[in-house]
Short mmCIF file of C-alpha atoms (C1' of nucleotides) in Angstrom, two decimals:
data_model
loop_
_atom_site.label_atom_id
_atom_site.label_comp_id
_atom_site.label_asym_id
_atom_site.label_seq_id
_atom_site.Cartn_x
_atom_site.Cartn_y
_atom_site.Cartn_z
CA MET A 113 28.64 24.05 40.84
CA ILE A 114 25.50 26.05 40.50
CA LYS A 115 27.01 27.68 37.01
CA CYS A 116 28.31 23.89 36.36
CA LEU A 117 24.78 22.65 36.80
CA ILE A 118 23.65 25.58 34.43
CA ASN A 119 26.18 24.90 31.41
CA MET A 120 25.24 20.50 31.93
CA LYS A 121 21.73 21.54 31.53
CA ARG A 122 22.28 23.77 28.58
CA GLU A 123 24.45 21.57 26.90
CA LYS A 124 22.08 18.96 27.47
CA CYS A 125 19.65 21.41 26.00
CA CYS A 126 21.67 22.13 22.82
CA GLU A 127 20.96 18.37 21.99
CA TYR A 128 17.84 18.10 23.00
CA ILE A 129 17.53 20.84 19.85
CA GLU A 130 19.36 19.27 17.74
CA ALA A 131 17.91 15.68 18.13
CA LEU A 132 14.52 17.29 17.45
CA GLU A 133 15.30 19.38 15.01
CA GLU A 134 16.85 16.66 13.13
CA GLU A 135 12.99 14.94 13.98
CA ARG A 136 11.44 17.52 12.87
CA ARG A 137 13.13 17.05 9.54
CA LYS A 138 11.90 13.93 8.66
CA ILE A 139 8.30 14.07 10.07
CA ASN A 140 8.21 16.80 7.32
CA VAL A 141 8.50 14.03 5.15
CA PHE A 142 5.14 13.51 6.64
CA GLN A 143 3.92 16.87 7.54
CA ARG A 144 0.40 16.22 5.93
CA GLU A 145 -0.18 13.18 7.75
CA LEU A 146 1.10 14.17 11.05
CA PRO A 147 0.60 17.65 10.98
CA LEU A 148 0.41 17.37 14.39
CA CYS A 149 3.26 15.83 15.05
CA LEU A 150 5.59 18.54 13.40
CA GLU A 151 3.56 21.12 15.67
CA LEU A 152 4.56 18.82 18.39
CA VAL A 153 7.82 18.71 17.33
CA THR A 154 8.62 22.72 17.04
CA GLN A 155 6.82 23.65 19.34
CA ALA A 156 9.49 21.19 22.20
CA ILE A 157 12.24 22.42 20.18
CA GLU A 158 11.20 26.73 21.11
CA ALA A 159 10.36 25.63 24.37
CA TYR A 160 13.55 24.26 25.16
CA LYS A 161 15.41 27.40 22.68
CA LYS A 162 13.39 29.23 25.31
CA GLU A 163 15.10 27.66 28.11
CA ILE A 164 18.12 28.05 27.32
CA SER A 165 18.00 31.79 26.55
CA GLY A 166 17.63 32.32 30.30
CA THR A 167 15.92 32.09 32.71
CA THR A 168 16.67 29.04 33.74
CA THR A 169 15.14 28.90 36.53
CA ASP A 170 14.56 24.09 37.67
CA THR A 171 14.60 21.08 36.16
CA LEU A 172 18.25 20.58 36.10
CA TYR A 173 17.09 17.07 35.50
CA GLY A 174 18.50 16.14 32.50
CA GLN A 175 16.56 12.60 31.30
CA PRO A 176 17.82 10.81 29.18
CA GLU A 177 14.86 10.87 26.82
CA CYS A 178 13.06 13.27 26.77
CA SER A 179 9.47 11.51 28.18
CA GLU A 180 10.08 13.59 31.04
CA GLN A 181 10.61 16.63 30.41
CA THR A 182 8.42 17.11 27.49
CA THR A 183 5.67 16.53 29.07
CA GLY A 184 6.95 18.74 31.43
CA GLU A 185 7.58 21.16 29.76
CA CYS A 186 4.81 21.13 26.55
CA GLY A 187 2.54 19.12 28.88
CA PRO A 188 -1.23 20.83 27.83
CA VAL A 189 -0.18 19.73 24.99
CA LEU A 190 1.10 16.92 25.02
CA ASP A 191 -1.83 15.34 26.59
CA LEU A 192 -3.97 18.12 23.76
CA PHE A 193 -2.43 15.47 21.41
CA LEU A 194 -2.23 11.93 23.00
CA PRO A 195 -5.82 11.06 22.61
CA ILE A 196 -5.80 11.16 18.70
CA LYS A 197 -5.29 8.21 16.74
CA GLN A 198 -1.54 9.66 14.46
CA SER A 199 -0.33 7.59 17.19
CA SER A 200 -1.96 4.81 15.33
CA THR A 201 -1.21 5.83 11.59
CA SER A 202 2.31 6.72 12.95
CA THR A 203 2.88 2.87 14.34
CA ASP A 204 1.16 1.67 10.59
CA GLU A 205 3.68 3.74 8.85
CA GLU A 206 6.86 2.85 11.02
CA GLU A 207 5.64 -0.88 9.94
CA GLU A 208 5.49 0.46 6.68
CA GLU A 209 8.42 1.28 5.75
CA GLU A 210 10.27 -0.92 8.25
CA GLU A 211 8.56 -4.07 5.94
CA VAL A 212 8.46 -2.44 3.23
CA ASN A 213 11.63 -0.07 2.83
CA GLU A 214 14.25 0.13 5.05
CA ASP A 215 16.69 1.65 2.79
CA ASP A 216 14.75 4.41 1.18
CA ASP A 217 14.07 5.57 3.87
CA VAL A 218 17.58 7.57 4.40
CA GLU A 219 16.87 9.07 1.24
CA HIS A 220 14.16 10.73 1.13
CA GLU A 221 14.70 13.91 3.97
CA SER A 222 16.65 16.14 1.51
CA HIS A 223 13.98 15.13 -1.11
CA ASP A 224 12.59 17.53 -3.21
CA THR A 225 9.03 16.65 -1.81
CA ASP A 226 7.92 16.68 -5.44
CA ILE A 227 7.50 12.81 -5.12
CA ASP A 228 7.14 12.32 -1.84
CA PHE A 229 4.44 14.70 -1.55
CA ASP A 230 2.49 12.69 -4.21
CA ASP A 231 2.99 9.57 -1.59
CA ASN A 232 2.33 10.85 0.89
CA ASN A 233 -1.43 11.20 -0.90
CA MET A 234 -1.15 8.20 -1.38
CA LYS A 235 -0.72 7.07 2.14
CA SER A 236 -3.43 9.07 2.97
CA GLU A 237 -5.69 8.29 0.76
CA TRP A 238 -5.22 4.26 2.08
CA LEU A 239 -4.95 4.88 5.10
CA LYS A 240 -8.42 6.73 5.07
CA SER A 241 -10.49 3.28 4.79
CA VAL A 242 -9.87 1.11 8.35
CA GLN A 243 -12.67 -1.44 7.56
CA LEU A 244 -11.22 -4.49 5.37
CA TRP A 245 -14.06 -5.80 4.29
CA ASN A 246 -17.34 -3.22 3.59
CA GLN A 247 -18.94 -5.78 4.57
CA PRO A 248 -22.21 -4.92 6.56
CA GLU A 249 -23.11 -7.65 9.29
CA ALA A 250 -20.43 -7.95 11.70
CA VAL A 251 -18.11 -10.03 10.96
CA PRO A 252 -16.38 -12.52 13.63
CA VAL A 253 -13.18 -10.87 15.11
CA ASN A 254 -10.43 -14.18 15.05
CA LYS A 255 -8.59 -12.28 18.15
CA SER A 256 -5.74 -15.08 18.06
CA GLU A 257 -3.98 -12.97 15.43
CA ARG A 258 -0.45 -11.50 15.36
CA SER A 259 -0.11 -8.08 16.47
CA GLN A 260 -1.26 -6.31 13.42
CA GLN A 261 -4.16 -5.04 13.77
CA GLU A 262 -4.82 -4.44 17.59
CA THR A 263 -2.88 -0.92 16.98
CA GLN A 264 -5.44 0.65 14.44
CA THR A 265 -7.89 2.22 16.38
CA VAL A 266 -7.37 4.14 13.48
CA ALA A 267 -10.53 6.55 12.47
CA GLU A 268 -11.50 9.42 10.02
CA PRO A 269 -10.16 12.29 10.97
CA ILE A 270 -7.69 11.63 7.58
CA LYS A 271 -10.01 13.58 4.97
CA GLU A 272 -8.78 14.90 2.74
CA ASN A 273 -10.26 14.91 -0.96
CA ASN A 274 -9.57 11.81 -2.74
CA ASN A 275 -7.68 12.74 -5.47
CA GLY A 276 -5.62 9.73 -5.54
CA THR A 277 -5.61 6.79 -7.36
CA TRP A 278 -7.28 4.61 -5.12
CA SER A 279 -9.68 6.85 -3.70
CA HIS A 280 -12.73 4.82 -4.51
CA GLN A 281 -16.38 5.30 -2.46
CA PRO A 282 -19.38 3.38 -3.29
CA PRO A 283 -18.92 0.27 -2.04
CA CYS A 284 -17.53 1.33 0.96
CA TYR A 285 -20.98 1.27 2.81
CA GLU A 286 -21.67 2.99 5.18
CA THR A 287 -18.23 3.82 7.39
CA SER A 288 -19.94 3.72 10.30
CA ASN A 289 -16.68 4.77 11.77
CA GLU A 290 -16.71 5.46 15.56
CA LYS A 291 -18.04 1.95 16.67
CA ASN A 292 -17.01 -0.20 13.58
CA ASP A 293 -14.34 -2.66 13.77
CA TYR A 294 -12.83 -3.01 10.49
CA VAL A 295 -12.42 -6.44 10.97
CA ILE A 296 -10.37 -8.61 9.55
CA SER A 297 -12.45 -11.81 10.31
CA LEU A 298 -9.66 -13.84 9.60
CA ALA A 299 -10.69 -17.36 9.24
CA THR A 300 -9.67 -19.52 12.57
CA THR A 301 -8.00 -21.89 11.42
CA SER A 302 -10.43 -22.48 7.76
CA GLY A 303 -11.74 -25.01 9.21
CA GLY A 304 -12.46 -24.86 5.49
CA SER A 305 -16.89 -24.46 6.39
CA GLY A 306 -16.78 -20.69 6.08
CA ARG A 307 -16.80 -19.27 3.26
CA LYS A 308 -19.77 -17.58 2.95
CA LYS A 309 -20.20 -15.19 0.25
CA THR A 310 -22.41 -12.35 1.77
CA GLU A 311 -23.54 -11.85 -1.65
CA ALA A 312 -25.99 -9.54 0.62
CA GLU A 313 -27.62 -8.53 -3.01
CA ARG A 314 -28.29 -5.10 -2.59
CA GLY A 315 -32.16 -7.37 -1.66
CA GLY A 316 -34.42 -6.03 -3.16
CA SER A 317 -32.42 -4.66 -6.25
CA GLY A 318 -34.86 -1.76 -6.38
CA GLY A 319 -34.99 0.88 -8.73
CA SER A 320 -33.21 0.92 -12.19
CA GLY A 321 -33.89 -2.20 -13.97
CA GLY A 322 -32.39 -5.00 -13.57
CA SER A 323 -34.74 -6.63 -11.08
CA SER A 324 -35.32 -10.06 -11.83
CA GLY A 325 -32.40 -10.57 -13.65
CA ARG A 326 -30.19 -13.39 -11.36
CA GLY A 327 -26.78 -12.65 -13.40
CA GLN A 328 -26.65 -9.58 -10.60
CA ARG A 329 -22.99 -9.09 -10.08
CA LYS A 330 -21.26 -9.57 -6.75
CA GLN A 331 -20.62 -6.82 -4.46
CA ARG A 332 -18.46 -4.48 -5.22
CA ARG A 333 -16.01 -5.53 -2.86
CA CYS A 334 -12.97 -2.58 -1.25
CA TRP A 335 -9.42 -3.79 -0.69
CA SER A 336 -9.36 -0.98 2.44
CA HIS A 337 -5.20 -0.45 3.22
CA GLU A 338 -5.00 -3.24 6.04
CA LEU A 339 -6.53 -6.12 3.66
CA HIS A 340 -4.06 -5.15 0.00
CA ARG A 341 -0.67 -4.86 3.31
CA ARG A 342 -1.97 -8.32 4.09
CA PHE A 343 -2.12 -9.13 0.33
CA LEU A 344 1.13 -7.71 0.26
CA LYS A 345 2.36 -9.52 2.92
CA THR A 346 1.63 -12.94 1.71
CA LEU A 347 3.22 -11.77 -1.41
CA LYS A 348 5.91 -11.59 -0.20
CA GLN A 349 5.57 -14.78 1.52
CA LEU A 350 4.95 -16.75 -1.72
CA GLY A 351 7.39 -14.68 -3.77
CA GLY A 352 6.29 -11.57 -5.26
CA PRO A 353 3.71 -10.61 -7.80
CA HIS A 354 5.01 -13.22 -10.60
CA VAL A 355 5.63 -16.00 -8.28
CA ALA A 356 2.87 -16.42 -6.13
CA THR A 357 -0.93 -17.45 -7.11
CA PRO A 358 -4.40 -16.31 -6.79
CA LYS A 359 -4.92 -19.78 -4.85
CA GLN A 360 -1.73 -19.88 -3.04
CA ILE A 361 -2.16 -15.99 -1.82
CA ARG A 362 -5.62 -16.73 -1.08
CA GLU A 363 -5.36 -19.09 1.40
CA LEU A 364 -2.13 -17.87 3.25
CA MET A 365 -4.60 -14.57 4.18
CA LYS A 366 -6.77 -15.70 5.64
CA VAL A 367 -8.58 -14.07 5.16
CA ASP A 368 -12.69 -14.97 6.20
CA GLY A 369 -15.28 -14.45 2.36
CA LEU A 370 -11.88 -13.84 0.49
CA THR A 371 -12.58 -15.46 -2.83
CA ASN A 372 -10.24 -16.48 -5.52
CA ASP A 373 -11.91 -14.40 -8.67
CA GLU A 374 -10.93 -11.48 -5.88
CA VAL A 375 -7.06 -12.18 -5.40
CA LYS A 376 -6.98 -13.25 -9.22
CA SER A 377 -8.38 -9.56 -9.67
CA HIS A 378 -6.29 -7.67 -7.66
CA LEU A 379 -3.30 -9.56 -8.30
CA GLN A 380 -3.58 -8.59 -12.36
CA LYS A 381 -4.18 -4.75 -11.22
CA TYR A 382 -0.76 -4.98 -9.29
CA ARG A 383 1.15 -6.77 -11.42
CA LEU A 384 -0.44 -4.10 -13.94
CA HIS A 385 1.32 -1.41 -11.52
CA THR A 386 4.01 -3.21 -10.98
CA ARG A 387 4.89 -3.08 -14.37
CA GLN A 388 6.54 -0.90 -16.27
CA PRO A 389 6.57 1.81 -14.32
CA SER A 390 9.24 3.67 -16.41
CA GLN A 391 9.48 7.82 -15.12
CA THR A 392 9.34 8.59 -18.75
CA ILE A 393 12.82 9.93 -17.70
CA PRO A 394 14.29 11.66 -20.63
CA ASN A 395 17.84 9.92 -20.67
CA ASN A 396 15.20 6.77 -20.97
CA ARG A 397 14.36 6.95 -24.59
CA ASP A 398 14.75 4.01 -25.97
CA SER A 399 12.63 2.61 -23.30
CA GLN A 400 11.05 0.08 -26.15
CA THR A 401 14.54 -1.70 -26.47
CA GLN A 402 15.33 -1.91 -22.49
CA HIS A 403 16.26 -5.05 -20.85
CA PHE A 404 15.02 -6.58 -17.74
CA VAL A 405 15.95 -9.90 -16.15
CA VAL A 406 14.10 -11.12 -13.09
CA VAL A 407 15.59 -11.55 -9.26
CA GLY A 408 14.08 -14.10 -7.62
CA GLY A 409 10.92 -13.20 -9.32
CA ILE A 410 11.34 -9.35 -9.30
CA TRP A 411 11.77 -6.88 -12.53
CA VAL A 412 14.87 -6.11 -12.77
CA PRO A 413 15.85 -3.06 -15.23
CA GLN A 414 19.10 -4.84 -16.76
CA ALA A 415 20.55 -1.38 -15.94
CA SER A 416 23.25 -2.79 -13.55
CA HIS A 417 23.27 -0.39 -11.48
CA PRO A 418 24.34 -0.90 -8.26
CA LYS A 419 21.10 -0.07 -6.64
CA ALA A 420 19.65 -2.50 -8.80
CA ASN A 421 21.94 -4.80 -6.99
CA ALA A 422 20.81 -3.77 -3.59
CA VAL A 423 17.90 -3.19 -4.53
CA ALA A 424 18.09 -7.46 -5.54
CA SER A 425 19.61 -8.56 -2.69
CA ARG A 426 17.68 -7.24 0.17
CA GLU A 427 15.17 -8.13 -1.48
CA THR A 428 15.86 -12.06 -1.96
CA THR A 429 16.70 -11.91 2.15
CA THR A 430 13.32 -10.51 3.65
CA GLY A 431 10.96 -11.92 0.78
CA ILE A 432 10.83 -11.11 -2.84
CA TYR A 433 8.69 -7.64 -3.56
CA GLY A 434 10.01 -5.79 -6.12
CA PRO A 435 9.01 -3.46 -7.62
CA MET A 436 12.02 -1.95 -8.88
CA VAL A 437 10.95 2.13 -8.41
CA SER A 438 13.28 2.66 -5.15
CA GLN A 439 11.36 5.23 -4.59
CA LEU A 440 8.43 5.27 -3.57
CA PRO A 441 7.54 2.84 -0.03
CA SER A 442 4.39 3.41 -0.74
CA GLU A 443 2.77 -0.50 -1.23
CA TRP A 444 1.33 0.23 -5.14
CA PRO A 445 5.18 0.25 -7.03
CA SER A 446 4.01 3.48 -8.90
CA HIS A 447 1.75 5.96 -9.48
CA SER A 448 -0.81 4.76 -12.53
CA ASN A 449 -0.73 6.67 -15.43
CA PHE A 450 2.55 7.70 -16.03
CA GLY A 451 4.15 5.61 -19.27
CA ARG A 452 0.51 6.25 -20.52
CA GLU A 453 -0.02 7.70 -23.29
CA VAL A 454 3.31 6.16 -24.96
CA SER A 455 3.82 2.70 -23.74
CA GLU A 456 -0.25 1.66 -23.19
CA LYS A 457 0.11 0.52 -26.45
CA ARG A 458 3.18 -0.36 -26.23
CA SER A 459 3.87 -2.33 -23.40
CA ARG A 460 1.73 -5.16 -25.79
CA CYS A 461 5.26 -5.52 -27.64
CA SER A 462 7.59 -4.36 -25.17
CA ASN A 463 6.02 -6.85 -23.27
CA LYS A 464 7.74 -9.43 -24.94
CA GLY A 465 10.46 -7.68 -25.67
CA ILE A 466 11.24 -7.99 -22.44
CA VAL A 467 13.18 -11.29 -21.38
CA ARG A 468 12.40 -13.80 -19.00
CA CYS A 469 14.66 -16.00 -17.48
CA SER A 470 14.29 -18.38 -15.20
CA SER A 471 11.12 -17.72 -13.48
CA PRO A 472 11.72 -20.10 -10.46
CA ALA A 473 9.24 -22.15 -9.33
CA MET A 474 7.66 -22.23 -12.89
CA SER A 475 6.38 -24.50 -15.04
CA SER A 476 7.75 -22.35 -19.00
CA SER A 477 4.85 -24.10 -20.06
CA THR A 478 2.27 -20.65 -18.38
CA ARG A 479 4.83 -18.60 -19.74
CA THR A 480 5.30 -19.95 -23.03
CA LYS A 481 2.04 -18.91 -24.78
CA THR A 482 2.35 -16.26 -26.30
CA LYS A 483 -0.82 -16.28 -27.48
CA ASP A 484 0.21 -15.37 -30.59
CA ALA A 485 1.59 -19.19 -30.75
CA LYS A 486 -1.72 -20.39 -31.13
CA MET A 487 -1.52 -19.66 -34.35
CA SER A 488 -1.63 -23.37 -35.39
"C1'" DC B 256 -10.23 -26.42 -11.35
"C1'" DA B 257 -6.88 -23.13 -11.74
"C1'" DA B 258 -4.18 -19.76 -13.21
"C1'" DG B 259 -3.74 -15.40 -17.17
"C1'" DT B 260 -5.32 -12.12 -19.07
"C1'" DA B 261 -9.50 -8.70 -21.45
"C1'" DA B 262 -13.89 -7.46 -21.18
"C1'" DT B 263 -16.84 -5.11 -19.02
"C1'" DA B 264 -19.57 -2.41 -14.91
"C1'" DT B 265 -19.05 0.71 -11.78
"C1'" DG C 199 -10.32 6.72 -15.24
"C1'" DA C 200 -9.57 3.51 -11.88
"C1'" DT C 201 -10.94 -0.13 -9.54
"C1'" DA C 202 -13.69 -4.39 -9.42
"C1'" DT C 203 -16.28 -8.72 -11.56
"C1'" DT C 204 -17.40 -11.56 -14.77
"C1'" DA C 205 -16.38 -14.19 -19.47
"C1'" DC C 206 -13.11 -16.66 -21.75
"C1'" DT C 207 -9.21 -18.74 -23.03
"C1'" DT C 208 -5.31 -22.43 -21.39
#
DNA sequence: CAAGTAATAT
DNA sequence: GATATTACTT
């Protein structure tokens, strides 16, 4: 009898171990973001192994989920880990993956980490910025928003050097983390009134000449992670970066203080990143002639890979948003500086080579401009 | 006025 | 060099 129980238990343990190892493999990809998580799982595995190996002391009860048991085994460990906001980050990422890409994650467990690594870096970059706006003043929150923002008790811990593309430090002053609230400040039903720009104008505009200049440049606005996510979401809703207009985006985002110009600028940048990620794949050398088609707002290389179809179909169901590089789960379609040295110049030409068919709800006029037509 | 794009500032 | 703002064009 007892033996039986023990056997069962061992079996269970084996299952757990396998599951945990599987998990660990997954986490391994994110080891930069979730080092503790990784550690935790590893410890759990070891604990189980130990248990199997002998000393089947107690804990015969096999719990379906390792919840109880884990706490039993590595109680202290968990306790150590819990207070850390890691949870928030993880949820964040999960959300991200769910929203933006669902099928990709299947691939990257056995990846050679190169891309993943980069990507991770990027993510950590994003995670660094917590607040949406860098406005010093406390902004009223509209808590009646959707679930998105309650999760983030995020904070500093990810310091990481910033070599990523999106590491901006300048204007985000006083990140008085801890207390500060990365508030999203949504216009409550956006009653028109709002829209205080909060120019802030570094008051005296002290030092360095300037002064007297009324042409003061606006305070630089950081697009924090959250804000960008919002942006993306909205973009998706509107049907992709190439069909959404700044105004629509701004209105749909409902972020107080966000101006059309800011959105426009961001959109511009985003579009730039979006197009031509051309990973410089060797076989791609005729890329100049490569044709792209717009499928519901997405740029898809006409190459007709099965993948392309998959992407397209997926996007159309979810809402469109398509950087056509399927491997990057990040918010941004690709790392920048890829097609630089070559395509920078060429991009304009190739731009015209691209076949833009069917821009959904768009007046053809918009696209017909091709500034060389103005030579009348 | 709004959208796109280019130039310019940080 | 990347990102944000402003200027200019359509």
